Amino acid sequence: MKISYQWLKSLIDLDGPAEQIADQLTQVGLEVSHTTLFRFIPPNLVLGKIIESVPHPNADKLKKVKVDIGQEQLLSIVCGAPNALAGAMVIVAPVGSVLTLPNNRVLKIKKTKIKGEVSEGMLCAEDEIGLGDHHDKIITLRTDSPCGTSLEDLWGTPPDHVFEIDLTPNRNDATSHYGVARDLAALLDKPLRKPIVQPQIPTNSVPIHIVVKDKKACPRYTGVVIKNIKLGPSSIWMQSRLKSIGIRPCNNVVDITNFLMHDVGQPLHAFDYDKVKKKKIAIKKMPPGTPFLALDGVEYILNGEELMVCDAEGPIAMAGIIGGEHTKITEETQHIFLESAYFDPTTITRAAKYHHLHTDASFRFARGTDPNATYLILQKATYMMQKYAGGEIQSMLEDHHFIKDMPISIPITYAYITRIVGAEIPVPMVHQILSRMDILVQSPTSEGFVAVVPPYKRDVVRPIDIVEEILRIYGYNKIEITPQPKVQLNYTPLFNYTREEQHNIKKLLAAKGYHEIVTNALVETTEAEKDAKAIYITNPVNKAHDRLRNTLLESGLATIAYNLHHKQQVIKLFEVGKNYWQNEGKFKEIEKLGIWLAGLKHLPNWAQKAKKNSFLDLYAIVQHLFVYKQLPMPKLVEKIHPAYTFYGALEDEKQCYGYLGEVSTAYLAKFEVSTPVFFAELDLHALLARSKGGRKAYQPFSKFPDAMRDLSLAIDEQVTFGQVKEIIEEVKKSHKQSKGSVITGIGLVDCYKGPPLAATEKSYTIRLQLQNDKETLKEKDIQKVMQQVATTLTNKLNATIRE
């Protein structure tokens, strides 16, 4: 919301700099986000008088004029306006002035020659200084002010500072300059100029019939008929006020309604009286499906819940939101019906949201206006229509009043105020502050009093709200902070590991070239994905965020899609996040580590070609994590999952550590991902809770040489290398316990299928590394180990040793 400093100064005596006022506004709860400088007209413009005007010697359509701007020498200016005549008082832009033209072109006035004649400035038209759209003539003024007078001084439009206030929804009392000035007056203890004027009102009846049919939605409705309006531009001071807060002046009638809305917070609406059918006004709700053509040129189809202002033939305004096209003010308007009302905030809010109509009027009515100001502001508006639009009041001001709510009475004690504030505020100070805030103190005793709150303070309904009102003016910064005693709390960690351990995992992955992502835990559910164990959002903000995720996979796929669409080729991501599910009515969450691989391992360069990421790369980084945490790598047990081409679980005899696999192309297609994606999801609780932690113990290198031996065997094609390795590991353990470490490495060299093997067979070539840390291995010892490995594989896997 924009608030003009100069406008505030017309309501309260302020003399501090704009920065100081901004701080004071923030102190009373009206936070100023930023301040901008506003000028109604460009600086350096002055009043001048044309002393001489003669035709240009070298151009038929130009004139050469001599202008007095209060200096010793007359200015010589070349001008093409037909009304640049001797004796005219004009607006002059001297050399050095900067103007912004209608096409946003910036023009800096310089001394120049036009058709051979010197020109030392410019005589200004309306569009050249932002006063209108006309360009065919220069502006001429009627004034006795001396030549050289600054135009800002002449018109009373000094430079202004405009505060941008981030108004909270509860502050309905501060939606106007008067409301803001009211808080400043209370803070500074200065008198506030009341904006109420009582014009001379006729006593005859209103020449229009008004009926309020929905009294709940419209508790108060006032109106008056004003005839013989002389439509035209507003006064300069009013145009300046409106422009300072970003409102474009229209005409004197519309500008008066806009001015009063931003001045005192009461929206008004003017109807063309001659266009109101049968001179009847009814405030009611219309049947669903009724069309309504609004001022913005859009036809809205009503849902039956909107409050409408209607004439004898149908709706002419959506109450409190927007007027109708058929009764709008035009250049032909001579008589108006002026409306001032109090509408139910809930009714206005629902209608504005339903039709996506957020106007200045709905902004105020939705928060709640002052029901007591409706009639008083109509008086002020009537006075201004008389003064600035030449209107004639045709009747008394009709007032339909159905408000039952009286000012709220709130009992409160001084002990309560002291307890909430944390310090004792003197009783006279409490009473004085509340008096400045228009809150009456009734039935005071030694223990407390009754606070009577005016209707315009809709957010003050409880004792705690009274304390807030006191503190806003007293000053939060005046409350000293009392040191609190130290209290030792028992801390029970949610997980069996520290955040430092988690951070070390992240650092390890980052060192391996992975990038951390943080994604939204809310995801979209399709019909095929609905699950009884999933947690759904009762009132989701949008369809794409209707469920809490039970896997990190889809959150990362959306990120991968975004990166691929932005030409990223190397994608290595990880995230530590929570998954959610429910079981038998109990909600659960667990922290997981997700790792994604897609695209290339690295970008191609002169030394190496590009290689694509594979499942083995994913397995390698997972294995690296287990080595880092000093845990044996669990078995990879193949499972079946509809979202994966291959899917395996990392399991040992105690528990499952997580899953990894290649995502299926069908699942990737939902995220518009066309490249293979490999994903691992690890249970951080399982991984880190069993971690040995600490530093690895140093093991010296063996002083004795190692030996390499290959063993080829034919086995059933269903047997995996993991099974083979597990059996060799058993042989390794038996040797380590009896004779020290002998088998120190197990690797797969080759896998073959084809003749001379049977169709159901395959061949593995296993390479064993053998070494003893106590002595040099003899050939007979090596042969003995190899024979034991071969025999064990033959017995347990029905393998055939190949020569």
Coordinates of N, CA and C in Angstrom, one line a residue, residues 227-341:
K227 N -27.1 16.9 -8.8 CA -27.4 17.2 -10.2 C -26.5 18.4 -10.7
N228 N -26.5 18.6 -12.1 CA -25.8 19.6 -12.8 C -24.3 19.6 -12.5
I229 N -23.8 18.4 -12.6 CA -22.3 18.2 -12.4 C -21.6 18.8 -13.6
K230 N -20.5 19.5 -13.4 CA -19.7 20.0 -14.5 C -18.5 19.2 -14.6
L231 N -18.5 18.2 -15.5 CA -17.4 17.2 -15.5 C -16.1 17.9 -16.2
G232 N -15.0 17.7 -15.6 CA -13.8 18.3 -16.1 C -12.6 17.8 -15.3
P233 N -11.4 18.3 -15.6 CA -10.2 17.9 -14.9 C -10.2 18.3 -13.4
S234 N -9.6 17.5 -12.6 CA -9.5 17.8 -11.2 C -8.5 18.9 -10.9
S235 N -8.6 19.5 -9.7 CA -7.6 20.5 -9.3 C -6.2 19.9 -9.3
I236 N -5.2 20.8 -9.5 CA -3.9 20.3 -9.6 C -3.5 19.6 -8.3
W237 N -3.9 20.1 -7.1 CA -3.4 19.5 -5.9 C -4.0 18.1 -5.8
M238 N -5.2 17.8 -6.3 CA -5.8 16.5 -6.2 C -5.1 15.6 -7.2
Q239 N -4.8 16.1 -8.4 CA -4.1 15.2 -9.3 C -2.8 14.8 -8.8
S240 N -2.1 15.7 -8.1 CA -0.8 15.4 -7.5 C -0.9 14.4 -6.4
R241 N -1.9 14.5 -5.6 CA -2.2 13.5 -4.5 C -2.4 12.1 -5.1
L242 N -3.2 12.0 -6.1 CA -3.5 10.7 -6.7 C -2.3 10.1 -7.4
K243 N -1.6 10.9 -8.2 CA -0.5 10.4 -8.9 C 0.6 9.9 -8.0
S244 N 0.7 10.6 -6.9 CA 1.8 10.2 -5.9 C 1.7 8.7 -5.5
I245 N 0.4 8.2 -5.4 CA 0.2 6.8 -5.0 C -0.2 5.9 -6.2
G246 N 0.1 6.4 -7.4 CA 0.0 5.5 -8.5 C -1.4 5.5 -9.2
I247 N -2.2 6.5 -8.9 CA -3.6 6.5 -9.5 C -3.6 7.6 -10.6
R248 N -4.0 7.2 -11.8 CA -4.1 8.2 -12.9 C -5.4 9.0 -12.7
P249 N -5.3 10.3 -12.7 CA -6.5 11.1 -12.6 C -7.4 10.9 -13.8
C250 N -8.7 11.0 -13.6 CA -9.7 10.7 -14.7 C -10.5 12.0 -14.9
N251 N -11.4 12.3 -14.0 CA -12.2 13.5 -14.0 C -12.5 13.9 -12.6
N252 N -13.1 15.1 -12.4 CA -13.3 15.5 -11.1 C -14.2 14.6 -10.2
V253 N -15.2 14.0 -10.8 CA -16.2 13.2 -10.1 C -15.5 11.9 -9.6
V254 N -14.9 11.2 -10.6 CA -14.2 9.9 -10.2 C -13.0 10.2 -9.3
D255 N -12.3 11.3 -9.6 CA -11.1 11.6 -8.7 C -11.5 11.9 -7.3
I256 N -12.6 12.5 -7.1 CA -13.1 12.8 -5.7 C -13.3 11.5 -5.0
T257 N -14.0 10.5 -5.6 CA -14.3 9.2 -5.0 C -13.0 8.5 -4.7
N258 N -12.0 8.5 -5.6 CA -10.7 7.9 -5.4 C -10.0 8.6 -4.3
F259 N -10.0 9.9 -4.3 CA -9.3 10.6 -3.3 C -9.8 10.3 -1.9
L260 N -11.1 10.3 -1.7 CA -11.6 10.0 -0.4 C -11.4 8.6 0.1
M261 N -11.4 7.7 -0.9 CA -11.1 6.3 -0.5 C -9.7 6.2 0.1
H262 N -8.7 6.8 -0.5 CA -7.4 6.7 -0.1 C -7.1 7.8 1.1
D263 N -8.0 8.7 1.2 CA -7.8 9.7 2.3 C -8.3 9.2 3.6
V264 N -9.5 8.7 3.6 CA -10.2 8.3 4.8 C -10.6 6.8 4.9
G265 N -10.3 6.1 3.8 CA -10.5 4.6 3.8 C -12.0 4.2 3.4
Q266 N -12.8 5.1 3.0 CA -14.2 4.7 2.7 C -14.4 4.7 1.2
P267 N -14.5 3.5 0.6 CA -14.8 3.5 -0.9 C -16.2 4.1 -1.2
L268 N -16.3 4.9 -2.3 CA -17.5 5.5 -2.8 C -17.7 5.0 -4.2
H269 N -18.9 5.2 -4.7 CA -19.2 4.9 -6.1 C -20.2 5.9 -6.6
A270 N -19.9 6.4 -7.8 CA -20.8 7.4 -8.5 C -21.5 6.7 -9.7
F271 N -22.8 6.7 -9.7 CA -23.6 6.2 -10.8 C -24.1 7.4 -11.6
D272 N -24.2 7.2 -12.9 CA -24.9 8.2 -13.8 C -26.4 8.1 -13.5
Y273 N -26.9 9.1 -12.8 CA -28.3 9.1 -12.3 C -29.3 8.9 -13.5
D274 N -29.0 9.4 -14.6 CA -30.0 9.4 -15.7 C -30.1 7.9 -16.3
K275 N -29.0 7.1 -16.0 CA -29.0 5.7 -16.6 C -29.6 4.7 -15.6
V276 N -29.9 5.1 -14.4 CA -30.5 4.2 -13.4 C -32.0 4.0 -13.8
K277 N -32.4 2.8 -14.2 CA -33.7 2.6 -14.7 C -34.8 2.8 -13.6
K278 N -35.8 3.5 -13.9 CA -37.0 3.8 -13.1 C -36.5 4.4 -11.7
K279 N -35.3 4.9 -11.6 CA -34.8 5.6 -10.4 C -35.0 4.7 -9.2
K280 N -34.7 3.4 -9.3 CA -34.9 2.5 -8.2 C -33.5 1.8 -8.0
I281 N -33.1 1.7 -6.7 CA -31.9 1.0 -6.3 C -32.3 -0.1 -5.3
A282 N -31.8 -1.3 -5.6 CA -32.1 -2.5 -4.7 C -30.7 -3.2 -4.4
I283 N -30.4 -3.4 -3.2 CA -29.2 -4.1 -2.8 C -29.6 -5.5 -2.4
K284 N -29.2 -6.5 -3.3 CA -29.7 -7.8 -3.1 C -28.7 -8.8 -3.9
K285 N -29.0 -10.1 -3.7 CA -28.3 -11.1 -4.4 C -29.1 -11.6 -5.6
M286 N -28.5 -11.8 -6.7 CA -29.2 -12.2 -8.0 C -29.1 -13.7 -8.2
P287 N -30.0 -14.3 -9.0 CA -30.0 -15.8 -9.2 C -28.7 -16.2 -9.9
P288 N -28.2 -17.4 -9.6 CA -27.0 -17.9 -10.3 C -27.2 -17.9 -11.8
G289 N -26.1 -17.6 -12.5 CA -26.2 -17.5 -14.0 C -26.5 -16.1 -14.5
T290 N -26.8 -15.2 -13.7 CA -27.1 -13.8 -14.1 C -25.9 -13.2 -14.7
P291 N -25.9 -12.6 -15.9 CA -24.8 -11.9 -16.4 C -24.6 -10.5 -15.9
F292 N -23.4 -10.0 -15.8 CA -23.1 -8.7 -15.3 C -21.9 -8.1 -16.0
L293 N -22.2 -7.0 -16.8 CA -21.1 -6.4 -17.5 C -20.5 -5.3 -16.7
A294 N -19.2 -5.5 -16.3 CA -18.5 -4.6 -15.4 C -17.8 -3.5 -16.1
L295 N -17.2 -2.5 -15.3 CA -16.5 -1.4 -15.9 C -15.3 -1.8 -16.7
D296 N -14.7 -3.0 -16.4 CA -13.5 -3.4 -17.1 C -13.8 -4.0 -18.4
G297 N -15.1 -4.0 -18.8 CA -15.5 -4.6 -20.1 C -15.7 -6.1 -20.1
V298 N -15.6 -6.7 -19.0 CA -15.8 -8.2 -18.9 C -17.1 -8.5 -18.4
E299 N -17.8 -9.5 -19.0 CA -19.1 -9.9 -18.5 C -18.9 -11.1 -17.6
Y300 N -19.3 -10.9 -16.3 CA -19.2 -11.9 -15.3 C -20.5 -12.7 -15.1
I301 N -20.4 -14.0 -15.0 CA -21.6 -14.8 -14.7 C -21.7 -15.0 -13.2
L302 N -22.7 -14.5 -12.6 CA -22.9 -14.6 -11.1 C -23.2 -16.0 -10.6
N303 N -22.7 -16.3 -9.4 CA -22.9 -17.6 -8.8 C -24.0 -17.5 -7.8
G304 N -24.6 -16.4 -7.6 CA -25.7 -16.2 -6.7 C -25.4 -15.8 -5.3
E305 N -24.0 -15.8 -5.0 CA -23.6 -15.4 -3.6 C -23.1 -13.9 -3.6
E306 N -23.0 -13.3 -4.7 CA -22.5 -11.9 -4.8 C -23.6 -10.9 -4.4
L307 N -23.2 -9.9 -3.6 CA -24.1 -8.9 -3.3 C -24.1 -7.9 -4.5
M308 N -25.2 -7.5 -5.0 CA -25.3 -6.7 -6.2 C -26.1 -5.4 -5.9
V309 N -25.7 -4.3 -6.5 CA -26.5 -3.1 -6.6 C -27.3 -3.1 -7.9
C310 N -28.6 -3.1 -7.8 CA -29.5 -3.3 -9.0 C -30.4 -2.1 -9.2
D311 N -30.7 -1.9 -10.4 CA -31.8 -0.9 -10.7 C -33.1 -1.8 -11.1
A312 N -34.0 -1.2 -11.7 CA -35.3 -1.9 -12.0 C -35.1 -3.0 -13.0
E313 N -34.0 -3.0 -13.8 CA -33.8 -4.0 -14.8 C -32.7 -5.0 -14.6
G314 N -31.9 -4.8 -13.6 CA -30.8 -5.7 -13.3 C -29.6 -5.1 -12.6
P315 N -28.6 -5.9 -12.4 CA -27.4 -5.4 -11.7 C -26.7 -4.2 -12.4
I316 N -26.3 -3.2 -11.6 CA -25.5 -2.1 -12.1 C -24.2 -2.0 -11.4
A317 N -23.9 -2.8 -10.4 CA -22.6 -2.8 -9.7 C -22.5 -4.1 -8.9
M318 N -21.3 -4.6 -8.8 CA -21.0 -5.7 -7.9 C -20.5 -5.0 -6.6
A319 N -21.4 -5.1 -5.6 CA -21.3 -4.2 -4.4 C -19.9 -4.4 -3.8
G320 N -19.2 -3.3 -3.5 CA -17.9 -3.2 -2.9 C -16.8 -3.7 -3.7
I321 N -17.0 -4.0 -5.0 CA -15.9 -4.5 -5.8 C -15.7 -3.7 -7.1
I322 N -16.7 -3.7 -7.9 CA -16.6 -3.0 -9.2 C -17.9 -2.5 -9.7
G323 N -17.9 -1.3 -10.4 CA -19.2 -0.8 -10.9 C -19.5 -1.4 -12.2
G324 N -20.7 -1.1 -12.8 CA -21.2 -1.6 -14.0 C -20.9 -0.7 -15.2
E325 N -20.9 -1.3 -16.4 CA -20.6 -0.5 -17.6 C -21.8 0.4 -17.9
H326 N -23.0 0.0 -17.6 CA -24.2 0.8 -18.1 C -24.4 2.1 -17.4
T327 N -23.9 2.2 -16.1 CA -24.2 3.4 -15.4 C -22.9 4.1 -15.0
K328 N -21.8 3.9 -15.8 CA -20.5 4.5 -15.5 C -20.6 6.0 -15.9
I329 N -19.7 6.8 -15.3 CA -19.6 8.2 -15.5 C -18.9 8.4 -16.9
T330 N -19.5 9.2 -17.7 CA -19.0 9.6 -19.0 C -18.9 11.1 -19.2
E331 N -18.5 11.5 -20.3 CA -18.4 13.0 -20.6 C -19.8 13.6 -20.7
E332 N -20.8 12.7 -21.0 CA -22.2 13.3 -21.1 C -22.9 13.3 -19.8
T333 N -22.3 12.8 -18.7 CA -22.9 12.7 -17.4 C -23.2 14.1 -16.9
Q334 N -24.5 14.3 -16.4 CA -24.8 15.6 -15.8 C -25.3 15.5 -14.4
H335 N -25.9 14.3 -14.1 CA -26.4 14.1 -12.7 C -25.9 12.8 -12.2
I336 N -25.6 12.7 -10.9 CA -25.0 11.4 -10.4 C -25.8 11.0 -9.1
F337 N -25.8 9.7 -8.9 CA -26.2 9.1 -7.6 C -24.9 8.7 -6.9
L338 N -24.7 9.2 -5.7 CA -23.4 8.9 -5.0 C -23.7 7.9 -3.9
E339 N -23.0 6.8 -3.9 CA -23.2 5.7 -2.9 C -22.1 5.7 -1.9
S340 N -22.4 5.5 -0.6 CA -21.4 5.2 0.4 C -22.0 4.2 1.3
A341 N -21.3 3.0 1.5 CA -22.0 1.9 2.2 C -21.0 1.1 3.1

